[in-house]
Short mmCIF file of C-alpha atoms in Angstrom, two decimals:
data_model
loop_
_atom_site.label_atom_id
_atom_site.label_comp_id
_atom_site.label_asym_id
_atom_site.label_seq_id
_atom_site.Cartn_x
_atom_site.Cartn_y
_atom_site.Cartn_z
CA MET A 5 0.06 -0.02 0.03
CA ASP A 6 3.02 2.24 0.02
CA ILE A 7 2.88 3.12 -3.46
CA TYR A 8 -0.50 4.84 -3.26
CA THR A 9 -0.84 8.47 -2.36
CA PRO A 10 -3.09 9.46 0.55
CA MET A 11 -6.00 10.30 -1.80
CA ILE A 12 -5.87 7.02 -3.58
CA ALA A 13 -5.81 5.25 -0.34
CA LEU A 14 -8.83 7.12 0.73
CA SER A 15 -10.77 6.34 -2.39
CA LEU A 16 -9.79 2.64 -2.07
CA VAL A 17 -11.06 2.48 1.56
CA ALA A 18 -14.42 4.09 0.37
CA GLU A 19 -14.95 1.72 -2.47
CA LEU A 20 -14.15 -1.29 -0.32
CA SER A 21 -16.54 -0.24 2.47
CA SER A 22 -19.31 0.70 -0.05
CA GLY A 23 -19.03 -2.73 -1.69
CA LEU A 24 -19.05 -4.52 1.59
CA PHE A 25 -22.02 -2.73 2.71
CA HIS A 26 -24.06 -3.41 -0.51
CA LYS A 27 -23.12 -7.09 -0.34
CA LEU A 28 -24.10 -7.50 3.38
CA THR A 29 -27.31 -5.56 2.65
CA GLY A 30 -28.19 -7.99 -0.08
CA ARG A 31 -27.53 -10.98 2.15
CA ARG A 32 -29.82 -9.33 4.73
CA GLN A 33 -32.64 -9.00 2.34
CA LEU A 34 -31.99 -12.68 1.14
CA VAL A 35 -32.25 -13.95 4.74
CA ALA A 36 -35.30 -11.74 5.21
CA GLU A 37 -37.10 -13.63 2.48
CA GLN A 38 -36.35 -17.09 4.11
CA LYS A 39 -38.73 -18.71 6.40
CA PRO A 40 -38.94 -17.77 10.08
CA GLY A 41 -36.62 -19.58 12.21
CA HIS A 42 -34.23 -20.49 9.40
CA ASN A 43 -30.64 -19.49 10.39
CA ILE A 44 -27.82 -18.29 7.92
CA SER A 45 -25.52 -21.01 6.99
CA ALA A 46 -22.03 -21.26 8.68
CA ARG A 47 -20.31 -20.67 5.33
CA THR A 48 -22.00 -17.35 4.83
CA ARG A 49 -21.07 -16.19 8.48
CA LYS A 50 -17.35 -17.20 7.89
CA GLN A 51 -17.32 -15.06 4.61
CA ASP A 52 -18.84 -12.05 6.49
CA LYS A 53 -16.29 -12.42 9.21
CA SER A 54 -13.42 -12.67 6.63
CA LEU A 55 -14.76 -9.58 4.75
CA VAL A 56 -14.98 -7.68 7.90
CA GLN A 57 -11.41 -8.68 9.06
CA PHE A 58 -10.03 -7.82 5.63
CA ALA A 59 -11.74 -4.48 5.70
CA ASN A 60 -10.56 -3.75 9.15
CA SER A 61 -6.89 -4.75 8.40
CA THR A 62 -6.90 -2.60 5.12
CA PHE A 63 -8.28 0.33 7.07
CA TYR A 64 -5.71 0.18 9.83
CA GLU A 65 -3.00 -0.03 7.14
CA LEU A 66 -4.27 2.99 5.45
CA CYS A 67 -5.40 5.20 8.58
CA PRO A 68 -2.60 7.07 10.23
CA PRO A 69 -1.28 5.99 13.54
CA GLY A 70 -3.00 7.52 16.51
CA THR A 71 -6.59 7.14 15.31
CA SER A 72 -8.36 6.62 18.59
CA LYS A 73 -11.40 4.51 19.43
CA SER A 74 -13.36 7.59 20.39
CA SER A 75 -14.01 8.19 16.68
CA VAL A 76 -15.75 4.88 16.37
CA THR A 77 -19.47 5.17 16.29
CA ARG A 78 -22.40 3.01 15.49
CA CYS A 79 -25.09 3.52 12.86
CA LYS A 80 -28.45 1.80 12.73
CA PRO A 81 -29.34 -0.54 9.84
CA GLY A 82 -30.06 1.72 6.72
CA ALA A 83 -29.06 4.90 8.42
CA ASN A 84 -27.34 7.52 6.23
CA CYS A 85 -23.97 8.28 7.68
CA PRO A 86 -22.50 11.54 6.72
CA SER A 87 -19.50 11.82 4.53
CA SER A 88 -16.97 14.54 3.55
CA HIS A 89 -13.99 15.04 1.44
CA SER A 90 -11.90 16.16 4.46
CA GLY A 91 -11.17 12.81 6.11
CA ILE A 92 -12.47 9.31 6.96
CA SER A 93 -13.29 7.58 10.24
CA ARG A 94 -14.18 4.16 11.04
CA GLN A 95 -17.36 2.87 12.67
CA LEU A 96 -18.90 -0.52 13.33
CA SER A 97 -22.56 -0.99 12.61
CA PRO A 98 -24.53 -4.12 13.46
CA LEU A 99 -26.60 -5.46 10.54
CA SER A 100 -29.19 -7.71 11.97
CA VAL A 101 -29.94 -10.71 9.68
CA THR A 102 -32.64 -11.86 12.06
CA GLU A 103 -33.90 -10.61 15.49
CA ASP A 104 -31.49 -13.08 17.25
CA SER A 105 -28.33 -12.68 15.25
CA SER A 106 -26.23 -9.66 13.87
CA ALA A 107 -23.08 -9.17 11.78
CA PRO A 108 -20.71 -6.10 12.19
CA ILE A 109 -19.87 -4.03 9.07
CA LEU A 110 -17.60 -1.17 8.48
CA GLU A 111 -18.87 2.21 7.26
CA LEU A 112 -17.27 5.55 6.72
CA GLN A 113 -18.00 8.80 8.34
CA SER A 114 -16.88 12.42 8.15
CA ARG A 115 -14.37 13.39 10.99
CA GLY A 116 -13.69 16.99 9.93
CA SER A 117 -10.03 18.13 10.82
CA SER A 118 -9.44 14.75 12.80
CA GLY A 119 -9.09 12.61 9.75
CA VAL A 120 -6.15 11.14 7.87
CA CYS A 121 -4.60 14.65 7.25
CA GLY A 122 -5.26 15.83 10.77
CA HIS A 123 -1.87 15.14 12.10
CA ARG A 124 -0.11 16.74 9.31
CA VAL A 125 -2.32 19.99 9.65
CA GLU A 126 -1.51 19.85 13.49
CA ARG A 127 2.13 19.55 12.83
CA GLN A 128 1.87 22.61 10.38
CA ASN A 129 -0.02 24.54 13.02
CA ARG A 130 2.55 23.72 15.75
CA SER A 131 5.47 24.72 13.38
CA ALA A 132 3.68 27.90 12.59
CA ASP A 133 3.01 28.71 16.27
CA ASP A 134 6.78 27.86 16.97
CA GLY A 135 7.77 30.21 14.20
CA THR A 136 5.57 33.08 15.45
CA GLN A 137 6.85 32.60 19.03
CA THR A 138 10.57 32.55 17.94
CA HIS A 139 9.92 35.66 15.81
CA SER A 140 8.39 37.37 18.82
CA GLU A 141 11.06 36.47 21.11
CA ASN A 142 13.56 37.70 18.54
CA SER A 143 11.99 41.07 18.12
CA SER A 144 11.58 41.53 21.88
CA GLN A 145 15.28 40.73 22.31
CA GLU A 146 16.21 43.36 19.56
CA ASN A 147 13.99 45.89 21.32
CA ARG A 148 15.81 45.15 24.63
CA ILE A 149 19.18 45.67 22.89
CA LYS A 150 18.01 48.78 21.26
CA ALA A 151 16.88 50.21 24.51
CA ARG A 152 20.23 49.32 26.19
CA CYS A 153 22.17 51.03 23.36
CA LEU A 154 20.05 54.21 23.55
CA SER A 155 20.30 54.31 27.35
CA CYS A 156 24.21 53.78 27.14
CA THR A 157 24.31 56.52 24.40
CA SER A 158 22.29 59.04 26.39
CA MET A 159 24.63 58.36 29.34
CA VAL A 160 27.78 58.87 27.39
CA LEU A 161 26.34 62.08 25.85
CA LYS A 162 25.44 63.18 29.36
CA ALA A 163 28.96 62.51 30.49
CA ILE A 164 30.46 64.46 27.54
CA TRP A 165 28.16 67.40 28.18
CA GLY A 166 29.01 67.13 31.92
CA LEU A 167 32.82 67.36 31.24
CA LEU A 168 32.25 70.34 28.94
CA ILE A 169 29.98 72.05 31.55
CA ILE A 170 32.48 71.40 34.31
CA LEU A 171 35.29 73.01 32.42
CA SER A 172 33.01 75.91 31.37
CA VAL A 173 31.63 76.63 34.78
CA SER A 174 34.98 76.41 36.53
CA SER A 175 36.72 78.60 33.84
CA SER A 176 34.00 81.23 33.78
CA TRP A 177 34.15 81.56 37.63
CA VAL A 178 37.83 81.75 37.51
CA GLY A 179 37.79 84.24 34.84
CA THR A 180 35.44 86.40 36.71
CA THR A 181 37.50 86.40 39.93
CA GLN A 182 40.62 87.21 38.08
CA ILE A 183 39.26 90.09 36.07
CA VAL A 184 37.83 91.61 39.34
CA LYS A 185 41.37 91.49 40.71
CA ILE A 186 42.82 93.15 37.55
CA THR A 187 40.09 95.80 37.75
CA TYR A 188 40.90 96.75 41.37
CA LYS A 189 44.36 97.98 40.13
CA ASN A 190 42.83 100.93 38.54
CA PHE A 191 39.24 101.12 39.68
CA TYR A 192 37.75 100.26 42.94
CA CYS A 193 34.15 100.66 43.09
CA PRO A 194 32.68 97.37 44.24
CA PHE A 195 28.94 98.30 44.51
CA PHE A 196 28.96 99.95 41.14
CA MET A 197 30.65 96.84 39.55
CA THR A 198 27.91 94.56 41.38
CA TRP A 199 25.24 96.74 40.11
CA PHE A 200 26.60 96.88 36.55
CA SER A 201 26.96 93.07 36.39
CA THR A 202 23.52 92.56 37.82
CA ASN A 203 21.85 94.56 35.01
CA TRP A 204 23.31 92.16 32.47
CA ASN A 205 20.81 89.55 33.90
CA ILE A 206 18.24 91.14 31.87
CA MET A 207 19.70 89.42 28.85
CA PHE A 208 19.19 85.98 30.51
CA PHE A 209 15.65 85.44 29.04
CA PRO A 210 16.42 86.64 25.55
CA VAL A 211 19.30 84.30 25.40
CA TYR A 212 16.99 81.48 26.51
CA TYR A 213 14.26 82.41 23.95
CA SER A 214 17.04 82.51 21.14
CA GLY A 215 17.89 78.92 22.19
CA HIS A 216 14.24 77.95 22.00
CA LEU A 217 13.88 79.29 18.52
CA ALA A 218 16.97 77.39 17.40
CA THR A 219 16.09 74.01 18.93
CA ALA A 220 12.32 73.72 19.50
CA GLN A 221 10.06 72.11 16.83
CA GLU A 222 6.85 74.14 17.87
CA LYS A 223 8.01 77.74 18.14
CA GLN A 224 6.11 80.21 20.34
CA SER A 225 5.82 83.92 20.35
CA PRO A 226 7.91 85.92 22.80
CA MET A 227 4.82 86.99 24.78
CA LYS A 228 3.35 83.64 24.83
CA LYS A 229 6.69 82.07 26.17
CA PHE A 230 7.07 84.86 28.65
CA ARG A 231 3.58 84.15 30.15
CA GLU A 232 4.40 80.58 30.25
CA CYS A 233 7.56 80.92 32.07
CA SER A 234 6.06 83.50 34.53
CA ARG A 235 4.15 80.72 36.14
CA ILE A 236 6.82 80.47 38.62
CA PHE A 237 5.27 83.31 40.38
CA GLY A 238 1.79 81.63 40.45
CA GLU A 239 -1.09 80.72 38.35
CA ASP A 240 -1.86 84.35 37.57
CA GLY A 241 1.61 84.97 36.35
CA LEU A 242 3.69 88.05 37.23
CA THR A 243 1.71 90.98 38.58
CA LEU A 244 3.02 94.11 40.20
CA LYS A 245 2.26 92.83 43.61
CA LEU A 246 4.15 89.67 43.10
CA PHE A 247 6.90 91.52 41.36
CA LEU A 248 7.40 93.65 44.48
CA LYS A 249 6.75 90.88 46.94
CA ARG A 250 8.88 87.97 45.41
CA THR A 251 11.55 89.97 43.53
CA ALA A 252 12.59 92.49 46.19
CA PRO A 253 13.94 90.00 48.83
CA PHE A 254 15.80 87.93 46.22
CA SER A 255 17.21 90.94 44.51
CA ILE A 256 18.68 92.23 47.66
CA LEU A 257 20.15 88.90 48.67
CA TRP A 258 21.72 88.58 45.13
CA THR A 259 23.24 92.02 45.39
CA LEU A 260 24.57 91.39 48.82
CA THR A 261 26.13 88.15 47.67
CA ASN A 262 28.02 89.59 44.90
CA TYR A 263 28.92 92.80 46.75
CA LEU A 264 30.56 90.89 49.71
CA TYR A 265 32.27 88.53 47.35
CA LEU A 266 33.92 91.73 45.62
CA LEU A 267 34.87 93.22 49.07
CA ALA A 268 36.54 89.96 50.10
CA LEU A 269 38.57 90.06 46.91
CA LYS A 270 40.11 93.28 47.95
CA LYS A 271 41.41 91.76 51.26
CA LEU A 272 42.23 88.14 50.37
CA THR A 273 43.65 86.33 47.35
CA ALA A 274 41.35 84.78 44.65
CA THR A 275 42.21 81.22 46.02
CA ASP A 276 41.33 82.11 49.52
CA VAL A 277 37.97 83.85 48.61
CA SER A 278 36.91 81.00 46.13
CA ALA A 279 37.68 78.42 48.78
CA LEU A 280 35.63 80.19 51.52
CA PHE A 281 32.75 80.79 49.27
CA CYS A 282 32.44 77.03 48.86
CA CYS A 283 31.32 76.85 52.30
CA ASN A 284 27.83 77.94 51.17
CA LYS A 285 27.00 74.28 50.69
CA ALA A 286 27.41 73.55 54.36
CA PHE A 287 25.44 76.60 55.19
CA VAL A 288 22.61 75.53 52.76
CA PHE A 289 22.39 72.24 54.60
CA LEU A 290 22.37 73.71 58.13
CA LEU A 291 19.61 76.19 57.13
CA SER A 292 17.54 73.55 55.24
CA TRP A 293 17.78 71.29 58.35
CA ILE A 294 16.55 74.21 60.48
CA VAL A 295 14.01 75.78 58.20
CA LEU A 296 12.91 73.29 55.82
CA LYS A 297 13.08 70.27 58.23
CA ASP A 298 15.10 68.34 55.73
CA ARG A 299 16.55 65.01 56.51
CA PHE A 300 19.49 64.90 59.14
CA MET A 301 22.56 63.41 57.72
CA GLY A 302 25.69 62.80 59.90
CA VAL A 303 28.07 63.07 56.95
CA ARG A 304 26.85 66.48 56.13
CA ILE A 305 27.17 67.58 59.70
CA VAL A 306 30.92 66.30 59.43
CA ALA A 307 31.17 68.41 56.27
CA ALA A 308 29.93 71.56 57.83
CA ILE A 309 32.34 71.01 60.82
CA MET A 310 35.17 70.67 58.30
CA ALA A 311 34.02 73.89 56.55
CA ILE A 312 34.05 75.84 59.73
CA THR A 313 37.50 74.37 60.61
CA GLY A 314 38.79 75.49 57.18
CA ILE A 315 37.51 78.97 57.77
CA VAL A 316 39.28 79.31 61.12
CA MET A 317 42.56 77.88 59.71
CA MET A 318 42.23 80.36 56.75
CA ALA A 319 42.03 83.27 59.10
CA TYR A 320 45.08 81.74 61.13
CA ALA A 321 47.20 81.43 58.05
CA ASP A 322 48.08 85.20 58.28
CA ASN A 323 48.34 85.12 61.96
CA PHE A 324 44.87 86.64 62.42
CA HIS A 325 46.02 89.92 60.56
CA ALA A 326 43.22 92.52 60.53
CA ASP A 327 42.79 92.61 56.79
CA SER A 328 42.81 88.63 56.77
CA ILE A 329 40.02 88.56 59.38
CA ILE A 330 37.88 91.07 57.54
CA GLY A 331 38.47 89.43 54.23
CA VAL A 332 37.36 85.89 55.76
CA ALA A 333 34.32 87.71 57.22
CA PHE A 334 33.27 89.09 53.96
CA ALA A 335 33.73 85.84 52.13
CA VAL A 336 31.81 83.92 54.85
CA GLY A 337 29.00 86.50 54.63
CA SER A 338 28.88 86.12 50.88
CA ALA A 339 28.49 82.26 51.34
CA SER A 340 25.80 82.89 53.92
CA THR A 341 23.76 85.26 51.89
CA SER A 342 24.07 82.86 48.86
CA ALA A 343 22.94 79.87 51.08
CA LEU A 344 19.94 82.09 52.37
CA TYR A 345 19.01 82.95 48.74
CA LYS A 346 18.86 79.09 47.81
CA VAL A 347 16.78 78.16 50.81
CA LEU A 348 14.20 80.91 50.46
CA PHE A 349 13.93 80.24 46.81
CA LYS A 350 13.17 76.60 47.55
CA MET A 351 10.68 77.56 50.31
CA PHE A 352 8.68 80.11 48.45
CA LEU A 353 9.09 79.24 44.79
CA GLY A 354 9.95 75.57 44.69
CA SER A 355 11.97 74.02 41.82
CA ALA A 356 12.07 75.77 38.46
CA ASN A 357 12.80 74.56 34.92
CA PHE A 358 15.31 76.44 32.65
CA GLY A 359 12.83 78.76 31.20
CA GLU A 360 11.47 79.76 34.59
CA ALA A 361 14.93 80.24 35.96
CA ALA A 362 15.76 82.55 32.96
CA HIS A 363 12.57 84.52 33.51
CA PHE A 364 13.22 84.84 37.13
CA VAL A 365 16.91 86.04 36.72
CA SER A 366 15.88 88.54 34.05
CA THR A 367 13.15 89.74 36.45
CA LEU A 368 15.84 90.31 39.06
CA GLY A 369 17.88 92.35 36.46
CA PHE A 370 14.86 94.60 35.88
CA PHE A 371 14.27 95.10 39.58
CA ASN A 372 17.87 95.98 40.06
CA LEU A 373 17.79 98.47 37.19
CA ILE A 374 14.62 100.21 38.40
CA PHE A 375 14.89 100.25 42.29
CA ILE A 376 18.63 99.88 43.13
CA SER A 377 20.05 102.33 40.57
CA PHE A 378 19.70 105.08 43.05
CA THR A 379 22.40 103.45 45.33
CA PRO A 380 25.35 103.96 43.07
CA VAL A 381 24.28 107.58 42.33
CA ILE A 382 24.22 108.29 46.15
CA LEU A 383 27.64 106.58 46.60
CA TYR A 384 28.97 108.75 43.68
CA PHE A 385 27.98 112.05 44.98
CA THR A 386 29.06 111.18 48.63
CA LYS A 387 32.50 110.36 47.18
CA VAL A 388 32.38 106.74 48.54
CA GLU A 389 32.57 105.45 45.06
CA HIS A 390 33.81 108.23 42.87
CA TRP A 391 35.44 108.31 39.44
CA SER A 392 36.53 111.22 37.29
CA SER A 393 34.45 110.71 34.05
CA PHE A 394 32.67 107.88 32.36
CA ALA A 395 35.31 107.79 29.75
CA ALA A 396 37.90 106.85 32.38
CA LEU A 397 36.03 103.78 33.39
CA PRO A 398 37.64 100.46 32.36
CA TRP A 399 34.77 99.49 30.14
CA GLY A 400 36.57 96.42 28.82
CA CYS A 401 37.17 94.75 32.29
CA LEU A 402 33.68 95.83 33.51
CA CYS A 403 32.02 94.30 30.41
CA GLY A 404 34.39 91.06 30.57
CA MET A 405 33.42 90.62 34.22
CA ALA A 406 29.69 90.99 33.58
CA GLY A 407 29.87 88.81 30.62
CA LEU A 408 31.55 85.96 32.50
CA TRP A 409 29.30 86.46 35.44
CA LEU A 410 26.10 86.09 33.08
CA ALA A 411 27.79 83.18 31.35
CA PHE A 412 28.37 81.39 34.72
CA ASN A 413 24.63 81.84 35.65
CA ILE A 414 23.51 80.52 32.27
CA LEU A 415 25.85 77.54 32.36
CA VAL A 416 24.65 76.63 35.81
CA ASN A 417 21.04 76.40 34.73
CA VAL A 418 21.83 74.89 31.37
CA GLY A 419 24.01 72.18 32.95
CA VAL A 420 21.15 71.01 35.09
CA VAL A 421 19.10 70.33 31.89
CA LEU A 422 21.77 68.78 29.88
CA THR A 423 23.70 66.70 32.50
CA TYR A 424 23.74 65.92 36.19
CA PRO A 425 23.38 68.61 38.91
CA ILE A 426 26.32 67.12 40.86
CA LEU A 427 28.61 68.02 37.98
CA ILE A 428 27.79 71.78 38.42
CA SER A 429 28.98 71.74 41.86
CA ILE A 430 32.17 69.94 41.01
CA GLY A 431 32.71 72.66 38.45
CA THR A 432 32.47 75.19 41.18
CA VAL A 433 34.73 73.61 43.56
CA LEU A 434 37.33 73.20 40.65
CA SER A 435 37.52 76.89 40.62
CA VAL A 436 39.75 76.75 43.80
CA PRO A 437 42.53 74.90 42.11
CA GLY A 438 42.12 76.99 38.98
CA ASN A 439 42.51 80.27 40.83
CA ALA A 440 45.48 78.78 42.85
CA ALA A 441 47.25 78.06 39.58
CA VAL A 442 46.65 81.54 38.27
CA ASP A 443 47.95 83.03 41.60
CA LEU A 444 50.98 80.99 41.55
CA LEU A 445 51.76 82.15 37.94
CA LYS A 446 51.16 85.78 39.03
CA GLN A 447 53.32 85.18 42.09
CA GLU A 448 50.53 86.81 44.21
CA VAL A 449 50.24 84.14 46.75
CA ILE A 450 52.70 82.09 48.86
CA PHE A 451 51.02 78.78 50.06
CA ASN A 452 52.21 77.87 53.57
CA VAL A 453 51.14 74.58 55.26
CA VAL A 454 48.13 76.07 57.17
CA ARG A 455 46.59 77.95 54.13
CA LEU A 456 47.06 74.76 51.92
CA ALA A 457 45.57 72.47 54.72
CA ALA A 458 42.58 74.84 55.11
CA THR A 459 41.88 74.83 51.33
CA ILE A 460 42.06 71.16 51.26
CA ILE A 461 39.72 70.68 54.27
CA ILE A 462 37.07 73.11 52.89
CA CYS A 463 37.10 71.32 49.39
CA ILE A 464 36.72 67.90 51.04
CA GLY A 465 33.69 69.05 53.08
CA PHE A 466 32.31 70.62 49.83
CA LEU A 467 32.54 67.21 48.14
CA LEU A 468 31.09 65.35 51.13
CA MET A 469 27.98 67.68 50.81
CA LEU A 470 27.63 66.26 47.31
CA LEU A 471 26.88 62.82 48.59
CA PRO A 472 23.10 61.66 48.06
CA GLU A 473 20.87 61.06 50.99
CA GLU A 474 20.97 57.31 50.45
CA TRP A 475 24.71 57.02 50.07
CA ASP A 476 25.07 54.52 53.01
CA GLU A 477 22.52 52.12 51.33
CA ILE A 478 24.07 52.48 48.00
CA THR A 479 27.50 51.86 49.49
CA LEU A 480 26.23 48.60 51.19
CA ARG A 481 24.64 47.33 48.10
CA PHE A 482 27.84 47.97 46.09
CA ILE A 483 29.89 46.07 48.79
CA ASN A 484 27.26 43.11 48.78
CA SER A 485 27.39 42.94 44.98
CA LEU A 486 31.19 42.68 45.01
CA LYS A 487 30.88 39.92 47.67
CA GLU A 488 28.47 38.00 45.62
CA LYS A 489 30.54 38.32 42.53
CA LYS A 490 33.62 37.03 44.35
CA SER A 491 31.69 34.09 45.76
CA GLU A 492 30.35 33.21 42.28
CA GLU A 493 33.93 33.31 40.84
CA HIS A 494 35.02 31.15 43.67
CA VAL A 495 32.38 28.46 42.99
CA GLU A 496 33.06 28.62 39.27
CA ASP A 497 36.82 28.12 39.92
CA MET A 498 35.99 25.10 42.13
CA THR A 499 33.74 23.62 39.54
CA ASP A 500 36.37 23.95 36.83
CA ALA A 501 38.99 22.46 39.03
CA SER A 502 36.83 19.44 39.99
CA ALA A 503 36.04 18.98 36.20
CA HIS A 504 39.68 19.00 35.35
CA LEU A 505 40.41 16.48 38.24
CA ARG A 506 37.59 14.20 36.88
CA GLY A 507 39.01 14.37 33.39
CA ARG A 508 42.47 13.52 34.63
CA SER A 509 41.25 10.59 36.71
CA ARG A 510 39.37 9.27 33.69
CA ALA A 511 42.40 9.40 31.59
CA ASN A 512 44.38 7.56 34.21
CA GLY A 513 41.65 4.93 34.58
CA THR A 514 40.53 6.01 38.17
CA VAL A 515 37.36 7.57 39.48
CA SER A 516 37.53 10.71 41.63
CA ILE A 517 34.92 12.13 43.82
CA PRO A 518 34.83 15.97 43.60
CA LEU A 519 34.82 17.82 47.10
CA ALA A 520 33.05 20.95 45.72
#
């Protein structure tokens, strides 16, 4: 039967069953015509049995393996069993020759998808399902790989931007400090310099809007963008009442911070002033702990103590000279007002995005131009800060100082958007060695042991302030992961060693029991 195709085999079984059915039906009619009580001969019964056995054996040879008995049904005599081209099934139907005797016959019935070709269809369906599942797994794995690549790329870009921001922030702060020192040689008017540089903050928002026009896909009008960014003052935006209520205290603190910083640069070197100004991180923590009820952290208390120790050592470096003590007081006052500005900003205004920060700083510039301009005029006429003529002013140094100060403020806010905020603080503390290098080149400072130790202690305290709140938990998880990796490597080494010992023992004809 192997030479026939499945369709030929099906037709053979159908013809055989049909012939057997007609033959047995004719015998039943023949028996029915006989007299009552007359039995069918033994020869006829033997022929029926042989036909049934031959049909059964032929059916089993042609039907595929796995045809269950559940598909076997019984039809009554003369019943029309359904048939279909999709497959075959076997069923035994008793044909009663008389009321007391019967003979089994084989008939065909449709089984739908469970016929001869059922197993082939099932195999095709299974292979199709397996192919679909494999394709979905491959696509999901590709998506995971793409997501990892994108995350790695974003981290690399953030690190590159962070490195550029660090260098830009530190260089702009060093440049500002050194230009102030140069300006003091011919022109000493610290409040006028503070007022002049603060007025440049007005340009912060125009610079931000220019960047918005260059990078944004959906561009907005200046007034619409201004109203959107003025939400930092509230839902109603910037009103005259809020302008006076919110801007006045912050403008005063801004002016005091810069003015005290410039006064300290007259008494101390740029290295000492920049190192002392780094203490503002410690003051921010102390004020946040007291005013904002922030979480207490022992490591930041240690950092604050280190900052105070550095301040005292800095004053002791010149044997508590009068100018040295006054300069230290000015620098510490500048750091304190800067910390108070940051804490009050967080208390009343909360966090701000880049646009809102640009709007707020520009508003400070407008307030400074309108309400604080009378102070330089008063100082000029009282001869406290006097100059011969406006033509004699060092406009180059003044514009350079104001431009670098504005660049520093812009870079600080841009850096928070493009990279990690901690890198901005690192850029600020790197201004200390930058100013030290410039002072050494200019031969304006001689570092003794006390001054060098004070600078290092303040910088270490500043770096300790940058630790996150969960630094202890992160450190413990990192140590535990290192221990787990070492234990896994040790287990792998022991497994490899035992496998090597087993291989050698098998080669030598002995059997070894691994200890691992």
